[in-house]
Each structure stands twice: as C-alpha cells, then as structure tokens.
PDB file of C-alpha atoms in Angstrom:
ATOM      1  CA  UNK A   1      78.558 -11.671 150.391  1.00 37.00           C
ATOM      2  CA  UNK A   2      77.804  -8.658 151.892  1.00 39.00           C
ATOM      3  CA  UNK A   3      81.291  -9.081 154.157  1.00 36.00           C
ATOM      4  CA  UNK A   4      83.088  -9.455 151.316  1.00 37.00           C
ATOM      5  CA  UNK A   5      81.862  -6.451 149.434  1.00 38.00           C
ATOM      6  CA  UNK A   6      82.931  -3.987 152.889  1.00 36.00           C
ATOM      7  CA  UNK A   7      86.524  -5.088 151.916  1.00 38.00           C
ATOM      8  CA  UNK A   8      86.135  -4.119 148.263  1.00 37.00           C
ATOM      9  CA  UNK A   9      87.043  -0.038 147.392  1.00 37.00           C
ATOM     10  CA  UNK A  10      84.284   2.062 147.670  1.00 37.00           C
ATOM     11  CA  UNK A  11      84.466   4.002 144.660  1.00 36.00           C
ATOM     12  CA  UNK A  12      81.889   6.637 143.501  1.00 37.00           C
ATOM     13  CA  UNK A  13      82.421   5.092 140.057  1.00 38.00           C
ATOM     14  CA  UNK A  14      81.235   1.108 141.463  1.00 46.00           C
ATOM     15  CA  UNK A  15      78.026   2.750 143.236  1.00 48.00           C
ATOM     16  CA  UNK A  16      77.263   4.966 140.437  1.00 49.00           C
ATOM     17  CA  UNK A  17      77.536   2.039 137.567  1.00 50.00           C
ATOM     18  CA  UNK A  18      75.597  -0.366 139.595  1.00 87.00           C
ATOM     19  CA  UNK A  19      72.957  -2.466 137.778  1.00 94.00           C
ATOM     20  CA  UNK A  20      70.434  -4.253 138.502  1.00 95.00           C
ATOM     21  CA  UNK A  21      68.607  -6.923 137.223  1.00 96.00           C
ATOM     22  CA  UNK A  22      65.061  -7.379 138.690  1.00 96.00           C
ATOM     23  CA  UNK A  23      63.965 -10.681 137.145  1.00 95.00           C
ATOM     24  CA  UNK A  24      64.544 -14.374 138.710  1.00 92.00           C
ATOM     25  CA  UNK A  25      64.930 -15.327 134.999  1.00 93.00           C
ATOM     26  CA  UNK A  26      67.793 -17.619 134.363  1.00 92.00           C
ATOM     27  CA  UNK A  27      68.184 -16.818 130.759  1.00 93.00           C
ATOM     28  CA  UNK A  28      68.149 -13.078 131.488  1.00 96.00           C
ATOM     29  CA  UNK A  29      71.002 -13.523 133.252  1.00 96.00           C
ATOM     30  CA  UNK A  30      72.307 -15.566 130.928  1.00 96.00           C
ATOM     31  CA  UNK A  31      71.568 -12.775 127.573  1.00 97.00           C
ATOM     32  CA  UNK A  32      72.627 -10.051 130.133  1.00 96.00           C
ATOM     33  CA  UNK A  33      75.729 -11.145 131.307  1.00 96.00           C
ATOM     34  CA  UNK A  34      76.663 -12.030 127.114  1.00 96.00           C
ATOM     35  CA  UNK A  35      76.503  -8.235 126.567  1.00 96.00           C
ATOM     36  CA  UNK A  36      79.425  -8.094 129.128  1.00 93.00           C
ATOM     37  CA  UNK A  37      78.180  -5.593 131.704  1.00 93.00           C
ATOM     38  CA  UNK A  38      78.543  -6.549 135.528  1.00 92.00           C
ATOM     39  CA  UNK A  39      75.131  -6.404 137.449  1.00 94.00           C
ATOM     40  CA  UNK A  40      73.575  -8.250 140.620  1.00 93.00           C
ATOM     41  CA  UNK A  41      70.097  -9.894 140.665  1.00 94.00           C
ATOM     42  CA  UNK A  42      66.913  -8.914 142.696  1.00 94.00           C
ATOM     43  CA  UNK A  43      64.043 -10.406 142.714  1.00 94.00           C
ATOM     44  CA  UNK A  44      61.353  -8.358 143.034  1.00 95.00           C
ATOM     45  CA  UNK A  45      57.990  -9.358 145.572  1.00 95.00           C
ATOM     46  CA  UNK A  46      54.839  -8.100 143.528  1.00 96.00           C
ATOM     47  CA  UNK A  47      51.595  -9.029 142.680  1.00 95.00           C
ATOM     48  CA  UNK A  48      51.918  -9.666 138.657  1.00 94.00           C
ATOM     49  CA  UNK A  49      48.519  -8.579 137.026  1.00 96.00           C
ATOM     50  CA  UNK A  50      47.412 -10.382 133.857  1.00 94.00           C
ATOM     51  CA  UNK A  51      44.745  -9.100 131.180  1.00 96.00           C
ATOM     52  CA  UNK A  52      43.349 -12.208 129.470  1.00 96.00           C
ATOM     53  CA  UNK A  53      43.076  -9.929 126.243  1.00 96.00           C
ATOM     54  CA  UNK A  54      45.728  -8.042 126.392  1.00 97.00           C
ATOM     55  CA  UNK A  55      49.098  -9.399 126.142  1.00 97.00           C
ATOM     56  CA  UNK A  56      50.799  -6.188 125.869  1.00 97.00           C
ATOM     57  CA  UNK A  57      49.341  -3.963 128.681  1.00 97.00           C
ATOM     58  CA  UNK A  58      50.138  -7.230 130.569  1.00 98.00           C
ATOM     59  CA  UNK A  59      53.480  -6.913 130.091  1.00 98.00           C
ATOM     60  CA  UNK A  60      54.436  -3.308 130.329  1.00 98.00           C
ATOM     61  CA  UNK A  61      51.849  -3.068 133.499  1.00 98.00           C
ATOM     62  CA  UNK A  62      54.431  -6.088 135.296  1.00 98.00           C
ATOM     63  CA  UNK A  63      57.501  -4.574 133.590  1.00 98.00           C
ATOM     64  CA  UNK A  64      56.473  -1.198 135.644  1.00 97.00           C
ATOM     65  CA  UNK A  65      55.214  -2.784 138.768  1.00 97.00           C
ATOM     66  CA  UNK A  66      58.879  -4.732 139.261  1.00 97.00           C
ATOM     67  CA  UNK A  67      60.991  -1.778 137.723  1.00 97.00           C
ATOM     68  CA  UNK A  68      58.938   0.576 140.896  1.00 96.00           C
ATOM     69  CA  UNK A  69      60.028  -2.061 143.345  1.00 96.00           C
ATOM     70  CA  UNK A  70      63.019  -2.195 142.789  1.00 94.00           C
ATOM     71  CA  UNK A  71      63.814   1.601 142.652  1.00 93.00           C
ATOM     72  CA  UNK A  72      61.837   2.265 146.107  1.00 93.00           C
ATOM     73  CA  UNK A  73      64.532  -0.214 147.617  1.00 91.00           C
ATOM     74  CA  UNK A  74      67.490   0.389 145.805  1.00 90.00           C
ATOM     75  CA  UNK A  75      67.877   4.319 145.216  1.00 85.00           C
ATOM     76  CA  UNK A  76      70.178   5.419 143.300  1.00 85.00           C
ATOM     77  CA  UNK A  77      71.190   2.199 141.081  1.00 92.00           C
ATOM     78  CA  UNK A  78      70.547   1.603 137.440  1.00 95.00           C
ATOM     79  CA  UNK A  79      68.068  -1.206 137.390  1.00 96.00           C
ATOM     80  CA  UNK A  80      66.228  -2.819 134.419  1.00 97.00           C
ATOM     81  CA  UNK A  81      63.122  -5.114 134.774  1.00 98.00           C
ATOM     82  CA  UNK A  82      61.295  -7.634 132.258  1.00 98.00           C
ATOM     83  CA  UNK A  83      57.663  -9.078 131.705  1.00 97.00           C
ATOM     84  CA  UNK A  84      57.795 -11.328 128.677  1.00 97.00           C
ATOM     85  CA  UNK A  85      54.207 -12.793 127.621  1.00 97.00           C
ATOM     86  CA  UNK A  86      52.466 -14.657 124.449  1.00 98.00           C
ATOM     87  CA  UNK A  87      49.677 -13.498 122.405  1.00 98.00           C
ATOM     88  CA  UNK A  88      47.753 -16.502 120.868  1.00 98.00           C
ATOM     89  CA  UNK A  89      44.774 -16.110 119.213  1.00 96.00           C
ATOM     90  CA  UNK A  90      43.866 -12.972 120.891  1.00 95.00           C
ATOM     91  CA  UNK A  91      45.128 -14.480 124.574  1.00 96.00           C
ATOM     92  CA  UNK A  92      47.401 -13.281 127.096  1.00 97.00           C
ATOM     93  CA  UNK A  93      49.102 -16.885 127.651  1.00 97.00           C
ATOM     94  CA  UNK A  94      52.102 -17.021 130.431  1.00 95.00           C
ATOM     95  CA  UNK A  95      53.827 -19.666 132.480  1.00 94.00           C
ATOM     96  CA  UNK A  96      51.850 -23.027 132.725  1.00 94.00           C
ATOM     97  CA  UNK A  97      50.797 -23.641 135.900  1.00 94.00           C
ATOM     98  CA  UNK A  98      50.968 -27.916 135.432  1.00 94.00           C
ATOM     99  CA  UNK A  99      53.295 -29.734 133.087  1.00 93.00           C
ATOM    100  CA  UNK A 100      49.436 -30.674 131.778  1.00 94.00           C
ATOM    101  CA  UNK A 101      48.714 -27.127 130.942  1.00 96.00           C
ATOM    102  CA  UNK A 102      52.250 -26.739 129.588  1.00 95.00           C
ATOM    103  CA  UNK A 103      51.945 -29.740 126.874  1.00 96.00           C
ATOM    104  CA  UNK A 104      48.480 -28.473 126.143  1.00 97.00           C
ATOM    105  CA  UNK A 105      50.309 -25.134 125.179  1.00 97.00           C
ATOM    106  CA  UNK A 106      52.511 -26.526 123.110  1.00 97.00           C
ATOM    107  CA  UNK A 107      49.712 -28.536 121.750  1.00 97.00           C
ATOM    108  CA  UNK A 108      47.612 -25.443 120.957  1.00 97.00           C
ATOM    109  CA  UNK A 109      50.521 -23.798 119.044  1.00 98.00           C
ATOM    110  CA  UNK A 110      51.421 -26.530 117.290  1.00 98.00           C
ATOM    111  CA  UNK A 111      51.689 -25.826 113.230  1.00 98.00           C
ATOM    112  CA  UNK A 112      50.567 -22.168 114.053  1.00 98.00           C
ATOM    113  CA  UNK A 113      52.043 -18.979 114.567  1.00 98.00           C
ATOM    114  CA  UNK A 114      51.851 -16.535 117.769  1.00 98.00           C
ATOM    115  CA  UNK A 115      53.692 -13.343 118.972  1.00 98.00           C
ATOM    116  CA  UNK A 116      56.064 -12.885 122.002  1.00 98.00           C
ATOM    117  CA  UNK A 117      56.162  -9.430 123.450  1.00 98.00           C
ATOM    118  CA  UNK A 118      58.883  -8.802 126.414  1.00 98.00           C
ATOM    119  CA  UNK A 119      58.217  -5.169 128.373  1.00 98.00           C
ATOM    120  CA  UNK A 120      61.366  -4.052 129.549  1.00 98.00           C
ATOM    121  CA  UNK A 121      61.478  -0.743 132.351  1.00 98.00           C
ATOM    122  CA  UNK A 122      65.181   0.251 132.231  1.00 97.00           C
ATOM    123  CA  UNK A 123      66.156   3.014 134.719  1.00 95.00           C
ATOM    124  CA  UNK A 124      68.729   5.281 136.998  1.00 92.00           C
ATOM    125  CA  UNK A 125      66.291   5.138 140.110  1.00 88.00           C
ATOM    126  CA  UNK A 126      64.543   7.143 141.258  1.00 87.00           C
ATOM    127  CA  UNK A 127      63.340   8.629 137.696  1.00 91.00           C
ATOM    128  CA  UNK A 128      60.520   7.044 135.849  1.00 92.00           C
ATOM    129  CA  UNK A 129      61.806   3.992 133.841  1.00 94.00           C
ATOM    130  CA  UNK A 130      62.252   4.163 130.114  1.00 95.00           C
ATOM    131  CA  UNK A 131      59.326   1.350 129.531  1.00 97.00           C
ATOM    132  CA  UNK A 132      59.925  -1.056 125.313  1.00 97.00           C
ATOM    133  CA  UNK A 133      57.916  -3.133 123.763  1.00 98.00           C
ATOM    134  CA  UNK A 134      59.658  -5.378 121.662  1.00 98.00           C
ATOM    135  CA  UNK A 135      57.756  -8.086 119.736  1.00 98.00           C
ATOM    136  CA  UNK A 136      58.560 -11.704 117.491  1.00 98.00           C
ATOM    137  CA  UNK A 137      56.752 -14.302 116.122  1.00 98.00           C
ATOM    138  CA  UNK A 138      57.332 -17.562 116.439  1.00 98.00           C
ATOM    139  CA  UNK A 139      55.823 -20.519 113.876  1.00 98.00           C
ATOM    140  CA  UNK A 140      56.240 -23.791 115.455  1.00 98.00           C
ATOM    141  CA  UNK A 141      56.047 -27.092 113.350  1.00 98.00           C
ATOM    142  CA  UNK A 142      53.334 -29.502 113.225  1.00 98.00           C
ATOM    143  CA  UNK A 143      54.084 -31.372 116.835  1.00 98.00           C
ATOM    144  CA  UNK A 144      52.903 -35.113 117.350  1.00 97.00           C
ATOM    145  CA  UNK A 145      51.995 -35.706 120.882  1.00 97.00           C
ATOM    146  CA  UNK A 146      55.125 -38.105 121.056  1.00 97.00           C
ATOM    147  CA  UNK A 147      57.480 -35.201 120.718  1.00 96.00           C
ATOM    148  CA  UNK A 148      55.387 -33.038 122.837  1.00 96.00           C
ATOM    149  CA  UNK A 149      55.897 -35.607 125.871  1.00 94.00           C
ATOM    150  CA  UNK A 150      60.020 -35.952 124.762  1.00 95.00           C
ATOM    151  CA  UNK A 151      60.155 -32.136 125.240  1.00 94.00           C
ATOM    152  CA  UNK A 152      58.983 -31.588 128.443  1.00 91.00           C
ATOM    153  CA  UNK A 153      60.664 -34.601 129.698  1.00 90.00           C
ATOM    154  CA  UNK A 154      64.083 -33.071 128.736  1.00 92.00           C
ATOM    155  CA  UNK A 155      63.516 -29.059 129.303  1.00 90.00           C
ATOM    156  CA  UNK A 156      61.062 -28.918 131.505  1.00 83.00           C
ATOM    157  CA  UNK A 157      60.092 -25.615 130.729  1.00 87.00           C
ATOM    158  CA  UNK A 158      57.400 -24.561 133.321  1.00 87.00           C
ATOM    159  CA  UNK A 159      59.406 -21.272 134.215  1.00 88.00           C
ATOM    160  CA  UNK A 160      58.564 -20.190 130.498  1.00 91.00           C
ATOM    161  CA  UNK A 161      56.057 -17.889 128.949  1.00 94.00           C
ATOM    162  CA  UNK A 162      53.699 -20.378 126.853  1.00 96.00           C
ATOM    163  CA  UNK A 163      56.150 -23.380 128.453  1.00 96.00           C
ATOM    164  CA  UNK A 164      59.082 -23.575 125.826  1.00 96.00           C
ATOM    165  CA  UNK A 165      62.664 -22.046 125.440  1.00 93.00           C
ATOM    166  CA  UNK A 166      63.534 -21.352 121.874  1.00 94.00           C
ATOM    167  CA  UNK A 167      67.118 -21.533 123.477  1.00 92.00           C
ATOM    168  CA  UNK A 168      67.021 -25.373 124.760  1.00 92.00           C
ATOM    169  CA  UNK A 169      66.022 -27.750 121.971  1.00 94.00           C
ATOM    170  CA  UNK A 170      63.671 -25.161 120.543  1.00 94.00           C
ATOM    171  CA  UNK A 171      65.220 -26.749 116.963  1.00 94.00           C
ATOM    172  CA  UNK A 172      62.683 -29.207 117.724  1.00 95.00           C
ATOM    173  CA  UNK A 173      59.355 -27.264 118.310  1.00 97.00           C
ATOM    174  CA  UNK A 174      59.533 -23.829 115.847  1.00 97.00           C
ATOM    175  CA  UNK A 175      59.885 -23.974 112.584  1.00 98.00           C
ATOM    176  CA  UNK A 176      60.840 -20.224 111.764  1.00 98.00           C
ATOM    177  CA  UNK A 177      60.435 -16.932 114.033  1.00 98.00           C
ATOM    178  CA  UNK A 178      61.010 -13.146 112.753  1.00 98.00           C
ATOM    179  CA  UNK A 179      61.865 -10.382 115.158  1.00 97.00           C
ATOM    180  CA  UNK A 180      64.899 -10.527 118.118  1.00 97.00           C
ATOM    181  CA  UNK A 181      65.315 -13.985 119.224  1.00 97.00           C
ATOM    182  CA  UNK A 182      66.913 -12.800 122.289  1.00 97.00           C
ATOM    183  CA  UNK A 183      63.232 -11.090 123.076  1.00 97.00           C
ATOM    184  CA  UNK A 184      61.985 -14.725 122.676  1.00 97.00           C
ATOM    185  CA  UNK A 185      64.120 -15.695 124.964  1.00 95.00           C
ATOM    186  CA  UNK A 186      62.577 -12.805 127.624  1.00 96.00           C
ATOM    187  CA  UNK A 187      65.319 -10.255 126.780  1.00 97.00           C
ATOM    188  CA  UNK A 188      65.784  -8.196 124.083  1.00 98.00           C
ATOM    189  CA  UNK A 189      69.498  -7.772 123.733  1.00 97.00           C
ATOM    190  CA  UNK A 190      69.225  -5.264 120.765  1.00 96.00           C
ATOM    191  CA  UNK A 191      67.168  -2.745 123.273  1.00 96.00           C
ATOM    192  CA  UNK A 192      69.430  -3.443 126.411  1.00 97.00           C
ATOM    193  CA  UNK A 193      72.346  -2.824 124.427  1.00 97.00           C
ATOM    194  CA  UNK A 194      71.042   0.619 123.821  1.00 96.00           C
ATOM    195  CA  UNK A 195      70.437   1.206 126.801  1.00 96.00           C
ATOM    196  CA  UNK A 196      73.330   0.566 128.533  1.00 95.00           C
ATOM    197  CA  UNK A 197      75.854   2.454 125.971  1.00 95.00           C
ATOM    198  CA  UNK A 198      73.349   5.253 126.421  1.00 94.00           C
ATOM    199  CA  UNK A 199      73.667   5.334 130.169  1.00 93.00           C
ATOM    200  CA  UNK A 200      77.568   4.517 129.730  1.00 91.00           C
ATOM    201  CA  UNK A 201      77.147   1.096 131.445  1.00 92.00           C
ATOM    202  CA  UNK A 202      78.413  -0.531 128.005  1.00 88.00           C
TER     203      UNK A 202
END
C-alpha cells in the first residue's frame, strides 16, 4: 500500500484531513465509514486497564490510553479512539474470554436490563483528545438456554463487550434498548458526527 500511496498527489489538503481510526473493531469501521468520511485503521498496542467497579473510568481510562498512542506515532493526523464496556449490576463486564464465559453472559442478562457506555478520545494530534461518554441501556428478553447455544453458534460474538452484537441477530436477544444504538454497537455515530463537521472532516 504504501507504494501505491507515493504515486497519489501529495496535497496539504489529504495530509491535513487524515483520520484515523484506532480501534480493530469491525463494526466501527463499519458505523464510521456509514457517516461517509475516508479514514485508515490503526491498531493501537496498549495495555487496556479494567476497574471491576467502574465501568466508566474503564472506558474513558482505555479510550485515552489508545487515543495517546496513536498521536505519539502519527503527529499531525486527526485520530479518534473507542473503549466500549457494560455495567451489570454494579460490574465492569467486557469481552468473554471463552465461548463458556460468553453464554454465561448472556445468561446473566437474560430478562434484565444493563447499561453500555462507549468512551470515545477524538483528536487533531498532538492536542489533548476531546474524551465522551455516551451511555444506553439495553433490556434483553427472557433467554432459554436453547437460544443461548443457537446464538453463539451463528454470531459468535467473542470480540464483543458482554459477548453480543445488537447489530447481528440482536432481534433475538433484547427486547427494547433506549439511548444511541450505534453506541451499542461501540460507536456513537451521533457524537462522531459532531465531531467531524466540527473539525470540517464531514
């Protein structure tokens, strides 16, 4: 790629609007690139803390931590990094590490109701990052083991904060959810957009 790109113009304008998106996450792609602005993907190296209490600080903290990674390396581009975590019951719950854990998630919210919070560190490096909070909640239905087992056999959703995507035969699992469903996702469009028509990206 990179030979192709030293045949492309090298306008002030392309290096001044480049973005970046620091997150390995498919579907942030996917919710990015639906708002119709061009950007590359990074995946940022750190450490990811976790509070077991705190699902917030959790989530700004790793929101931060990839947002600083990315503008020590790429100076000079817009970048915007994500953290998305669940609060259940007064725990920080992430990405399953087994398919066992996963279906015990789902398990666990089943007929209940718990909150998604996505951090999201949007910047022009090297200044500090503008760091949201946006938050939903999610009510899934009552879930018999049977379609607990169906799910994960077709989604397979260990990649996932609390192992589910509201986006792939989440018609199945929640029952209602208030708040941005694109934050549930692990992107809140409605704050990107901002964002971006603020920095004239958009």
């Amino acid at each position: 790629s990179h030979s192709r790109l030293s045949y492309a113009p090298r306008t002030a304008i392309h290096m001044q609007t480049k973005l970046i998106l620091a997150s390995a996450s498919a579907r942030r792609s996917k919710i990015l690139a639906a708002l119709g602005v061009a950007f590359e993907v990074v995946i940022p190296q750190v450490a990811e803390v976790i509070y077991a209490r705190d699902a917030r600080r959790t989530a700004l903290e790793n929101a931060a931590l990839k947002s600083a990674w990315c503008r020590a390396r790429y100076p000079d581009c817009y970048s915007l990094a994500a953290d998305t975590l669940i609060e259940f019951e007064g725990r920080c719950i992430g990405k399953a590490r087994t398919p066992d854990e996963g279906m015990a998630f789902l398990r666990m919210f089943s007929g209940t109701t718990h909150l998604v919070f996505t951090a999201v560190a949007m910047t022009k490096a090297p200044a500090e990052p503008e760091l949201i909070l946006a938050e939903s909640a999610v009510r899934f239905r009552k879930l018999s083991e049977a379609e607990i087992r169906t799910y994960f056999a077709s989604v397979n959703p260990m990649d996932r904060a609390g192992a589910y995507d509201i986006d792939e035969q989440g018609e199945t699992l929640v029952a209602g959810y208030t708040g941005s469903r694109t934050n549930i996702m692990g992107l809140p469009a409605e704050a990107v957009t901002a964002w971006l028509r603020q920095e004239g990206l958009l």
